[in-house]
Coordinates of C-alpha atoms in Angstrom, one line a residue:
X23 CA 27.1 -97.5 55.8
X24 CA 24.6 -100.4 55.6
X25 CA 22.7 -101.1 52.5
X26 CA 19.6 -99.9 54.2
X27 CA 21.0 -96.6 55.1
X28 CA 22.3 -96.2 51.6
X29 CA 18.9 -96.7 50.1
X30 CA 17.4 -94.2 52.5
X31 CA 20.0 -91.6 51.5
X32 CA 19.3 -92.2 47.8
X33 CA 15.6 -91.9 48.4
X34 CA 16.1 -88.7 50.4
X35 CA 18.3 -87.3 47.6
X36 CA 15.7 -88.1 45.0
X37 CA 13.0 -86.5 47.2
X38 CA 15.1 -83.4 47.6
X39 CA 15.9 -83.3 43.9
X40 CA 12.3 -83.7 43.0
X41 CA 11.3 -80.9 45.3
X42 CA 14.0 -78.7 43.9
X43 CA 12.9 -79.5 40.3
X44 CA 9.3 -78.8 41.4
X45 CA 10.3 -75.5 42.9
X46 CA 12.4 -74.7 39.8
X47 CA 9.5 -75.5 37.5
X48 CA 7.1 -73.4 39.6
X49 CA 9.6 -70.6 39.7
X50 CA 10.0 -70.8 35.9
X51 CA 6.2 -70.8 35.4
X52 CA 5.9 -67.8 37.6
X53 CA 8.8 -66.1 35.7
X54 CA 7.1 -66.8 32.4
X55 CA 3.8 -65.6 33.7
X56 CA 5.4 -62.5 34.9
X57 CA 7.4 -62.0 31.7
X58 CA 4.6 -62.8 29.3
X59 CA 2.3 -60.5 31.2
X60 CA 4.6 -57.6 30.7
X61 CA 3.9 -55.1 27.8
X62 CA 7.6 -54.9 27.2
X63 CA 9.6 -57.4 25.2
X64 CA 11.9 -59.3 27.7
X65 CA 14.9 -61.0 26.4
X66 CA 18.0 -62.8 27.6
X67 CA 21.2 -62.9 25.6
X68 CA 24.9 -63.4 25.9
X69 CA 27.3 -60.7 26.8
X70 CA 27.8 -60.1 23.0
X71 CA 24.1 -59.7 22.4
X72 CA 23.2 -63.1 21.0
X73 CA 19.6 -63.8 21.9
X74 CA 18.7 -67.0 23.7
X75 CA 15.3 -66.0 24.9
X76 CA 12.6 -63.6 23.6
X77 CA 9.2 -63.1 25.3
X78 CA 6.0 -63.8 23.3
X79 CA 5.2 -60.1 23.3
X80 CA 7.8 -59.8 20.6
X81 CA 5.4 -61.2 18.1
X82 CA 2.9 -58.4 18.8
X83 CA 5.5 -55.7 18.9
X84 CA 8.0 -56.8 16.2
X85 CA 5.9 -59.2 14.2
X86 CA 8.5 -61.8 15.0
X87 CA 7.9 -65.2 16.6
X88 CA 10.3 -65.6 19.6
X89 CA 11.7 -68.9 18.2
X90 CA 12.6 -67.2 14.9
X91 CA 14.7 -64.6 16.7
X92 CA 16.8 -67.1 18.8
X93 CA 20.5 -67.0 17.9
X94 CA 20.4 -63.6 16.2
X95 CA 22.2 -60.6 17.6
X96 CA 20.4 -57.6 19.2
X97 CA 22.2 -55.3 16.7
X98 CA 20.5 -57.2 13.9
X99 CA 17.2 -55.7 15.0
X100 CA 18.6 -52.1 14.4
X101 CA 17.0 -49.9 11.7
X102 CA 19.3 -48.2 9.3
X103 CA 18.2 -44.7 10.6
X104 CA 18.7 -45.5 14.3
X105 CA 20.6 -42.7 16.0
X106 CA 22.3 -45.3 18.3
X107 CA 24.1 -48.3 17.0
X108 CA 25.9 -51.6 17.8
X109 CA 28.5 -49.9 19.9
X110 CA 25.8 -48.5 22.1
X111 CA 24.2 -51.9 22.5
X112 CA 27.5 -53.5 23.5
X113 CA 28.2 -50.7 26.0
X114 CA 24.8 -51.3 27.6
X115 CA 25.4 -55.1 27.7
X116 CA 28.7 -54.5 29.4
X117 CA 27.8 -51.7 31.8
X118 CA 24.1 -52.1 32.2
X119 CA 21.5 -49.3 31.6
X120 CA 22.3 -45.9 33.1
X121 CA 19.7 -43.3 34.1
X122 CA 20.1 -41.9 30.7
X123 CA 17.5 -43.5 28.4
X124 CA 18.9 -45.5 25.5
X125 CA 16.5 -45.1 22.6
X126 CA 17.0 -47.2 19.5
X127 CA 15.1 -47.4 16.2
X128 CA 14.4 -51.1 15.5
X129 CA 13.1 -52.8 12.5
X130 CA 9.9 -54.8 12.5
X131 CA 9.6 -58.0 10.4
X132 CA 7.7 -56.0 7.8
X133 CA 10.5 -53.4 7.7
X134 CA 8.6 -50.6 9.5
X135 CA 10.6 -48.6 12.1
X136 CA 9.8 -49.0 15.8
X137 CA 11.2 -46.7 18.5
X138 CA 12.3 -48.7 21.6
X139 CA 13.9 -47.9 24.9
X140 CA 16.5 -50.5 26.1
X141 CA 16.9 -51.6 29.7
X142 CA 19.7 -54.0 30.7
X143 CA 20.0 -55.7 34.1
X144 CA 23.6 -55.6 35.3
X145 CA 25.2 -59.1 35.7
X146 CA 28.6 -60.6 36.4
X147 CA 27.7 -63.7 34.5
X148 CA 27.9 -64.3 30.8
X149 CA 24.1 -64.0 30.5
X150 CA 22.2 -60.7 30.3
X151 CA 18.6 -60.0 30.9
X152 CA 16.9 -56.9 29.5
X153 CA 13.8 -55.5 27.9
X154 CA 12.7 -53.3 25.0
X155 CA 10.0 -50.8 25.8
X156 CA 7.9 -49.5 22.9
X157 CA 8.1 -45.7 22.9
X158 CA 6.9 -45.2 19.3
X159 CA 3.7 -43.4 20.4
X160 CA 5.7 -41.2 22.7
X161 CA 8.2 -40.3 20.0
X162 CA 5.3 -39.7 17.6
X163 CA 3.6 -37.4 20.1
X164 CA 6.9 -35.6 20.7
X165 CA 7.4 -35.0 17.0
X166 CA 3.8 -33.7 16.7
X167 CA 4.4 -31.5 19.7
X168 CA 7.7 -30.3 18.2
X169 CA 6.0 -29.7 14.9
X170 CA 3.2 -27.7 16.6
X171 CA 5.8 -25.8 18.5
X172 CA 7.7 -25.0 15.4
X173 CA 4.5 -23.9 13.6
X174 CA 3.6 -21.7 16.6
X175 CA 7.1 -20.3 16.5
X176 CA 6.9 -19.6 12.8
X177 CA 3.4 -18.1 13.2
X178 CA 4.5 -16.0 16.0
X179 CA 7.5 -14.8 14.0
X180 CA 5.2 -14.0 11.0
X181 CA 2.8 -12.2 13.3
X182 CA 5.7 -10.1 14.7
X183 CA 6.9 -9.4 11.2
X184 CA 3.3 -8.4 10.1
X185 CA 2.9 -6.3 13.2
X186 CA 6.2 -4.5 12.5
X187 CA 5.2 -4.1 8.9
X188 CA 1.8 -2.7 10.0
X189 CA 3.5 -0.3 12.4
X190 CA 5.9 0.8 9.6
X191 CA 3.0 1.3 7.3
X192 CA 1.0 3.3 9.9
X193 CA 4.1 5.4 10.6
X194 CA 4.5 6.1 6.8
X195 CA 0.8 6.9 6.4
X196 CA 1.0 9.3 9.4
X197 CA 4.0 10.9 7.8
X198 CA 2.3 11.3 4.4
X199 CA -0.9 12.7 6.1
X200 CA 1.2 15.3 7.9
X201 CA 3.0 16.2 4.6
X202 CA -0.3 16.4 2.8
X203 CA -1.7 18.8 5.5
X204 CA 1.4 21.0 5.1
X205 CA 0.7 21.2 1.3
X206 CA -2.9 22.2 2.0
X207 CA -2.3 24.6 4.8
X208 CA 0.6 26.5 3.2
X209 CA 0.5 28.8 0.2
X210 CA 1.0 27.2 -3.2
X211 CA 3.9 29.6 -3.7
X212 CA 5.7 27.5 -1.1
X213 CA 5.3 24.3 -3.1
X214 CA 9.0 24.0 -4.0
X215 CA 10.1 24.3 -0.4
X216 CA 7.4 21.9 0.8
X217 CA 8.4 19.3 -1.8
X218 CA 12.1 19.5 -0.8
X219 CA 11.1 19.2 2.9
X220 CA 8.9 16.2 2.1
X221 CA 11.7 14.5 0.1
X222 CA 14.0 14.9 3.2
X223 CA 11.4 13.5 5.6
X224 CA 10.5 10.5 3.4
X225 CA 14.2 9.9 2.6
X226 CA 15.0 9.8 6.3
X227 CA 12.1 7.4 7.0
X228 CA 13.2 5.1 4.2
X229 CA 16.9 5.2 5.2
X230 CA 18.0 6.2 1.7
X231 CA 20.7 8.6 0.5
X232 CA 18.9 10.6 -2.1
X233 CA 15.4 11.7 -3.2
X234 CA 14.5 13.8 -6.3
X235 CA 11.7 14.8 -8.7
X236 CA 12.0 14.4 -12.4
X237 CA 9.6 16.3 -14.7
X238 CA 9.0 15.3 -18.3
X239 CA 9.1 17.8 -21.2
X240 CA 7.2 16.1 -24.0
X241 CA 8.2 18.8 -26.5
X242 CA 11.9 17.9 -26.6
X243 CA 11.4 14.4 -25.0
X244 CA 13.6 15.3 -22.0
X245 CA 13.3 15.1 -18.3
X246 CA 14.7 17.6 -15.7
X247 CA 15.6 17.3 -12.1
X248 CA 13.5 20.0 -10.4
X249 CA 13.8 19.1 -6.7
X250 CA 16.4 17.1 -4.8
X251 CA 17.4 16.0 -1.3
X252 CA 20.6 14.2 -0.3
X253 CA 21.5 12.6 3.0
X254 CA 24.4 14.1 5.0
X255 CA 27.6 13.4 3.3
X256 CA 25.9 12.5 0.0
X257 CA 25.9 15.6 -2.1
X258 CA 25.4 15.6 -5.8
X259 CA 26.5 18.8 -7.5
X260 CA 24.8 19.1 -10.8
X261 CA 25.2 22.9 -11.2
X262 CA 22.1 23.5 -13.3
X263 CA 19.1 21.2 -13.0
X264 CA 20.0 17.8 -14.6
X265 CA 18.2 17.3 -17.9
X266 CA 18.5 14.1 -20.0
X267 CA 16.5 12.5 -22.8
X268 CA 13.9 10.2 -21.4
X269 CA 14.0 8.1 -24.6
X270 CA 17.4 6.8 -23.4
X271 CA 15.6 4.8 -20.6
X272 CA 12.8 2.9 -22.4
X273 CA 12.3 0.2 -19.8
X274 CA 11.9 2.8 -17.0
X275 CA 9.5 4.9 -19.0
X276 CA 7.4 1.9 -20.0
X277 CA 7.0 0.9 -16.3
X278 CA 6.1 4.4 -15.1
X279 CA 3.7 5.1 -18.0
X280 CA 1.7 2.0 -16.9
X281 CA 1.3 3.6 -13.5
X282 CA 3.5 1.0 -11.8
X283 CA 6.1 1.9 -9.2
X284 CA 9.6 0.7 -9.9
X285 CA 11.1 -1.2 -7.0
X286 CA 14.7 -2.3 -7.5
X287 CA 16.3 -3.9 -4.3
X288 CA 19.5 -4.7 -6.2
X289 CA 20.5 -2.7 -9.3
X290 CA 22.9 -5.5 -10.3
X291 CA 19.8 -7.8 -10.8
X292 CA 18.0 -5.5 -13.3
X293 CA 16.8 -7.4 -16.3
X294 CA 18.6 -7.3 -19.7
X295 CA 16.0 -5.0 -21.2
X296 CA 16.9 -2.4 -18.5
X297 CA 20.6 -2.4 -19.5
X298 CA 20.6 1.4 -20.1
X299 CA 19.1 2.1 -16.7
X300 CA 21.5 -0.3 -15.0
X301 CA 24.6 1.3 -16.5
X302 CA 23.4 4.8 -15.6
X303 CA 22.6 3.8 -12.0
X304 CA 25.8 1.9 -11.5
X305 CA 27.8 4.9 -12.7
X306 CA 26.2 6.9 -9.9
X307 CA 26.9 4.1 -7.4
X308 CA 23.2 3.4 -6.8
X309 CA 22.5 0.0 -5.2
X310 CA 18.7 0.2 -4.7
X311 CA 16.0 2.4 -6.2
X312 CA 12.3 3.2 -5.9
X313 CA 10.6 5.3 -8.6
X314 CA 7.0 6.5 -8.2
X315 CA 5.0 7.9 -11.3
X316 CA 3.3 11.3 -11.4
X317 CA 0.3 10.9 -13.7
X318 CA -2.4 13.3 -15.0
X319 CA -5.3 11.5 -16.7
X320 CA -3.1 8.4 -17.1
X321 CA -0.4 10.4 -18.8
X322 CA 3.1 10.4 -17.3
X323 CA 4.2 13.9 -16.2
X324 CA 7.2 12.9 -14.2
X325 CA 8.3 10.7 -11.3
X326 CA 9.7 10.8 -7.7
X327 CA 12.7 8.6 -7.0
X328 CA 14.6 7.5 -3.9
X329 CA 18.1 5.9 -4.2
X330 CA 20.3 4.1 -1.7
X331 CA 24.0 4.5 -2.4
X332 CA 25.7 3.1 0.6
X333 CA 23.8 -0.2 1.0
X334 CA 21.2 -2.3 -0.6
X335 CA 17.6 -1.7 0.5
X336 CA 14.4 -3.7 0.0
X337 CA 10.9 -2.4 0.9
X338 CA 7.7 -4.4 1.6
X339 CA 5.0 -4.4 -1.1
X340 CA 2.6 -2.6 1.4
X341 CA 5.2 0.2 1.9
X342 CA 5.7 0.6 -1.9
X343 CA 1.9 0.8 -2.3
X344 CA 1.6 3.6 0.2
X345 CA 4.6 5.4 -1.3
X346 CA 2.8 5.5 -4.6
X347 CA 0.7 8.3 -3.0
X348 CA 3.8 10.5 -3.1
X349 CA 3.8 10.9 -6.8
X350 CA 0.2 12.1 -6.9
X351 CA 0.8 14.3 -3.8
X352 CA 3.8 16.1 -5.3
X353 CA 2.1 16.5 -8.7
X354 CA -1.0 17.9 -6.9
X355 CA 1.2 20.4 -5.1
X356 CA 2.8 21.5 -8.4
X357 CA -0.5 21.6 -10.2
X358 CA -2.1 23.7 -7.4
X359 CA 0.8 26.1 -7.7
X360 CA 0.3 26.2 -11.5
X361 CA -3.5 26.7 -11.1
X362 CA -3.0 29.5 -8.6
X363 CA -0.5 31.1 -11.0
X364 CA -2.9 30.7 -13.9
X365 CA -5.7 32.3 -11.8
X366 CA -3.5 35.2 -10.9
X367 CA -2.7 35.6 -14.6
X368 CA -6.4 35.2 -15.3
X369 CA -7.4 38.0 -12.9
X370 CA -4.7 40.2 -14.4
X371 CA -5.9 39.4 -17.9
X372 CA -9.6 39.9 -17.0
X373 CA -8.7 43.2 -15.4
X374 CA -6.9 44.2 -18.5
X375 CA -9.7 43.0 -20.8
X376 CA -12.3 44.8 -18.7
X377 CA -10.3 48.0 -18.4
X378 CA -9.6 48.3 -22.1
X379 CA -13.2 48.5 -23.3
X380 CA -14.4 50.3 -20.2
X381 CA -11.7 53.0 -20.8
X382 CA -12.9 53.4 -24.4
X383 CA -16.5 53.5 -23.4
X384 CA -16.0 56.0 -20.6
X385 CA -13.6 58.2 -22.6
X386 CA -15.8 58.5 -25.7
X387 CA -19.1 58.8 -23.8
X388 CA -17.6 61.6 -21.6
X389 CA -16.4 63.4 -24.7
X390 CA -19.8 63.1 -26.3
X391 CA -21.6 64.3 -23.2
X392 CA -19.3 67.2 -22.5
X393 CA -18.9 68.6 -26.0
X394 CA -21.8 69.8 -28.1
X395 CA -19.9 71.0 -31.2
X396 CA -18.7 67.6 -32.4
X397 CA -19.1 67.0 -36.1
X398 CA -21.7 64.4 -37.0
X399 CA -19.3 62.0 -38.7
X400 CA -17.0 62.2 -35.6
X401 CA -19.9 61.7 -33.3
X402 CA -20.9 58.6 -35.4
X403 CA -17.4 57.2 -35.2
X404 CA -17.4 57.6 -31.4
X405 CA -20.7 55.9 -31.2
X406 CA -19.5 53.0 -33.2
X407 CA -16.4 52.6 -31.0
X408 CA -18.6 52.7 -27.9
X409 CA -20.8 50.0 -29.5
X410 CA -18.0 47.8 -30.5
X411 CA -16.3 48.0 -27.1
X412 CA -19.7 47.3 -25.4
X413 CA -20.0 44.2 -27.6
X414 CA -16.5 43.2 -26.6
X415 CA -17.3 43.8 -22.9
X416 CA -20.5 41.8 -23.2
X417 CA -18.7 38.8 -24.8
X418 CA -16.2 38.9 -22.0
X419 CA -18.9 38.9 -19.3
X420 CA -20.7 36.1 -21.1
X421 CA -17.5 34.0 -21.0
X422 CA -17.2 34.6 -17.3
X423 CA -20.8 33.7 -16.7
X424 CA -20.5 30.6 -18.8
X425 CA -17.4 29.4 -16.9
X426 CA -19.2 30.2 -13.7
X427 CA -22.1 28.0 -14.8
X428 CA -19.7 25.2 -15.7
X429 CA -18.0 25.5 -12.3
X430 CA -21.3 25.3 -10.5
X431 CA -22.5 22.3 -12.4
X432 CA -25.3 24.0 -14.3
X433 CA -25.3 22.5 -17.8
X434 CA -28.7 23.0 -19.3
X435 CA -29.0 22.9 -23.1
X436 CA -31.7 24.7 -25.0
X437 CA -32.1 22.3 -27.9
X438 CA -33.6 23.4 -31.2
X439 CA -34.2 21.7 -34.5
X440 CA -31.9 23.4 -36.9
X441 CA -29.7 23.0 -39.9
X442 CA -26.0 22.8 -38.9
X443 CA -25.0 24.0 -42.4
X444 CA -26.9 27.2 -42.0
X445 CA -25.5 27.8 -38.5
X446 CA -21.9 27.3 -39.8
X447 CA -22.4 29.5 -42.9
X448 CA -24.1 32.4 -40.9
X449 CA -21.5 32.3 -38.1
X450 CA -18.6 32.3 -40.5
X451 CA -20.1 35.2 -42.5
X452 CA -19.9 37.3 -39.3
X453 CA -16.2 36.6 -39.1
X454 CA -15.3 37.7 -42.6
X455 CA -14.7 41.3 -41.5
X456 CA -12.3 40.1 -38.7
X457 CA -10.4 37.9 -41.2
X458 CA -10.2 40.7 -43.8
X459 CA -8.9 43.1 -41.2
X460 CA -6.1 40.7 -40.5
X461 CA -5.5 40.0 -44.2
X462 CA -6.4 36.4 -43.6
X463 CA -8.4 34.4 -46.2
X464 CA -11.5 32.7 -44.6
X465 CA -13.0 29.8 -46.6
X466 CA -16.0 27.6 -45.9
X467 CA -16.3 24.2 -47.4
X468 CA -19.4 22.2 -46.8
X469 CA -19.9 18.7 -48.3
X470 CA -22.7 19.0 -50.8
X471 CA -25.8 16.9 -51.2
X472 CA -26.0 16.2 -47.5
X473 CA -28.7 17.0 -45.0
X474 CA -27.4 18.6 -41.8
X475 CA -30.6 18.7 -39.8
X476 CA -30.1 18.0 -36.1
X477 CA -30.9 19.2 -32.5
X478 CA -28.5 21.7 -31.0
X479 CA -28.3 24.5 -28.6
X480 CA -28.0 27.2 -31.3
X481 CA -26.5 29.9 -29.1
X482 CA -23.8 27.7 -27.5
X483 CA -22.9 25.9 -30.7
X484 CA -22.5 29.3 -32.4
X485 CA -20.1 30.3 -29.7
X486 CA -18.1 27.1 -30.4
X487 CA -17.7 28.0 -34.1
X488 CA -16.9 31.6 -33.3
X489 CA -14.3 30.6 -30.7
X490 CA -12.5 28.1 -32.9
X491 CA -12.7 30.0 -36.1
X492 CA -11.9 33.3 -34.3
X493 CA -8.9 31.8 -32.7
X494 CA -7.7 30.4 -36.0
X495 CA -7.9 33.9 -37.5
X496 CA -6.2 35.5 -34.5
X497 CA -3.3 33.1 -34.6
X498 CA -2.8 33.1 -38.3
X499 CA -0.3 35.7 -39.7
X500 CA -0.9 38.0 -42.7
X501 CA -1.7 36.3 -46.0
X502 CA -2.6 33.1 -44.2
X503 CA -5.7 31.0 -44.6
X504 CA -8.4 29.6 -42.4
X505 CA -10.8 26.9 -43.6
X506 CA -14.0 25.8 -41.9
X507 CA -15.3 22.4 -43.1
X508 CA -18.5 20.4 -42.5
X509 CA -19.1 16.8 -43.6
X510 CA -20.7 13.6 -42.5
X511 CA -18.6 10.8 -41.2
X512 CA -20.7 7.7 -40.5
X513 CA -23.2 8.5 -37.7
X514 CA -21.5 11.8 -36.9
X515 CA -21.2 15.3 -38.3
X516 CA -17.6 16.5 -38.5
X517 CA -16.8 20.2 -38.1
X518 CA -13.2 21.1 -38.9
X519 CA -11.3 24.4 -38.5
X520 CA -7.9 24.4 -40.1
X521 CA -5.4 27.3 -40.3
X522 CA -1.9 28.1 -41.6
X523 CA -1.0 29.8 -38.4
X524 CA 1.8 29.6 -35.8
X525 CA 1.0 26.1 -34.6
X526 CA 0.8 24.9 -31.0
X527 CA 3.9 23.4 -29.2
X528 CA 3.5 19.7 -28.5
X529 CA 3.9 20.1 -24.8
X530 CA 1.0 22.6 -24.8
X531 CA -1.5 20.5 -26.8
X532 CA -2.8 18.7 -23.7
X533 CA -3.2 22.0 -21.8
X534 CA -4.9 24.4 -24.2
X535 CA -8.3 23.1 -23.0
X536 CA -7.5 24.0 -19.4
X537 CA -9.3 26.9 -17.8
X538 CA -7.3 30.1 -17.7
X539 CA -4.5 28.7 -19.9
X540 CA -3.2 30.9 -22.7
X541 CA -0.5 30.1 -25.2
X542 CA 2.3 32.6 -25.0
X543 CA 3.9 34.0 -28.1
X544 CA 7.2 35.8 -27.6
X545 CA 7.0 39.4 -28.9
X546 CA 3.2 39.1 -29.7
X547 CA 0.4 40.1 -27.3
X548 CA -2.7 37.9 -27.7
X549 CA -5.9 39.2 -26.2
X550 CA -8.0 36.7 -24.3
X551 CA -8.8 35.2 -20.9
X552 CA -7.9 31.6 -21.5
X553 CA -11.5 30.4 -21.1
X554 CA -12.6 30.0 -24.7
X555 CA -11.3 26.5 -25.4
X556 CA -12.3 25.3 -22.0
X557 CA -15.9 26.5 -22.6
X558 CA -15.8 25.1 -26.1
X559 CA -14.9 21.6 -25.0
X560 CA -17.6 21.6 -22.3
X561 CA -20.3 22.7 -24.8
X562 CA -19.2 20.0 -27.3
X563 CA -19.2 17.4 -24.5
X564 CA -22.7 18.4 -23.4
X565 CA -23.9 17.7 -27.0
X566 CA -22.4 14.2 -26.8
X567 CA -19.5 15.1 -29.0
X568 CA -15.8 15.3 -28.8
X569 CA -13.0 17.7 -29.9
X570 CA -9.5 16.9 -31.0
X571 CA -6.5 19.0 -32.2
X572 CA -3.5 18.4 -34.4
X573 CA -0.8 21.0 -34.8
X574 CA 2.6 21.5 -36.3
X575 CA 4.8 24.5 -35.3
X576 CA 4.9 27.2 -38.0
X577 CA 2.6 25.2 -40.3
X578 CA -0.8 25.5 -38.6
X579 CA -3.4 23.7 -36.5
X580 CA -6.6 21.7 -37.2
X581 CA -9.4 21.3 -34.7
X582 CA -12.0 18.6 -35.3
X583 CA -15.4 18.6 -33.6
X584 CA -17.4 15.5 -33.8
X585 CA -21.2 15.7 -33.1
X586 CA -23.8 12.9 -33.3
X587 CA -26.2 13.3 -36.2
X588 CA -29.2 12.2 -34.1
X589 CA -29.9 13.0 -30.4

């Protein structure tokens, strides 16, 4: 080749090389423009992950300048909490990205975590090209959505639980309404049968093995099992009604006296102070228990209990609250039966009390009208008997009218200015003959040097004194004593009637003021209708006062009436 041809070849080669370089530069510029315009971080690295190029977007995404990241490995960008690690990066560099997203948690320069999705372009050379796509916002949104979904799931579960609880509560309320209607519609003489039927129905509803009623006897501090139901296969043979001392279970009694239901899902978890109750229940194999108080004027009369033997049971607070109605319901049924019985006894007593004086009046008046030859002294005796029996009959009718006025809400007092000392003295003077007839000493002690002027309904207050002092004489044996006292205590007058009589049993002290209630004395018939003390308490209350009683068996009783000095 000539020298000339050689130069032309060289020039042509240079021109071709320059064009190739120009195209390469243009291509690189276009590539950079394309890469730098991408929102993703584009990189190139070796097959082992060593970075040799990082697009400028990395500074915005990672807080890293591209030149600072050259020479480090992709795995160096991983956050410690990333679910995918170095092995997963190497697998992607080797095989390329699959359809399955490879999501890594990377670390920004400030240490904050960034969720990124890795894409690798497959290559047979040693160089790899890939990109990191920021999915932090998508992950955050997904977490929020998952959180909301979990909250909705929890809320839905709670609503379902509440709906089920409400349905159970409504079912129980409907059951108790039906039981209550049975008590109202049936005769009070069926109370025992109705209570046992109610125990069975409630026990089945609660899924327990036993239900029973315990009634307290405050006289000997015991409690007795009066009604009981057991699930099939769970019989408890006590023979006679179970009776135990309630003082043996102080924790249980304290809870019930406060009016609170006892809810024990697990007997084994009872507190240390309930050790006696825990031992007794475990001896019977009881695993769970509910006890519901029966109260009268905040005083515990007994309780209703349900026990689970074969499994542990727990009841919602709402269910326990509704169950508390059972104690009052059962006590009401028993009390209704008692009141009906007392009314029956009252009718029998009133019939007897009316018949006795009427028989005397009719008999002696018939004798006087049919016979003309009766001696004058005999005639006078008959007239006195008729008069005394008429007075007795009038007193009985007055008591019936008075209790009728109380029942109808008519409580009008006819207040007069009077001397209470004179009223007490005069009333007691009328009772001396009755005391003498029973060989009972009647004494009156009035605190001297004291003015006893006040405003009272004289007729009604006289009946209070007659009733209390008359009862004291009636219930005091031969050679006993009755003392009526009057004194001033602060801003009140205090009237006391004390006797050395038979005394009142402790379990009857709270009942003697009930209408129709009469204290029974074995072998001794006591006349009366059971209305006197009920009327007395009402009259004292109308005067703004109060009445209390203390008594000891075979030693006597003391009634204390407190009246305000000024009205």
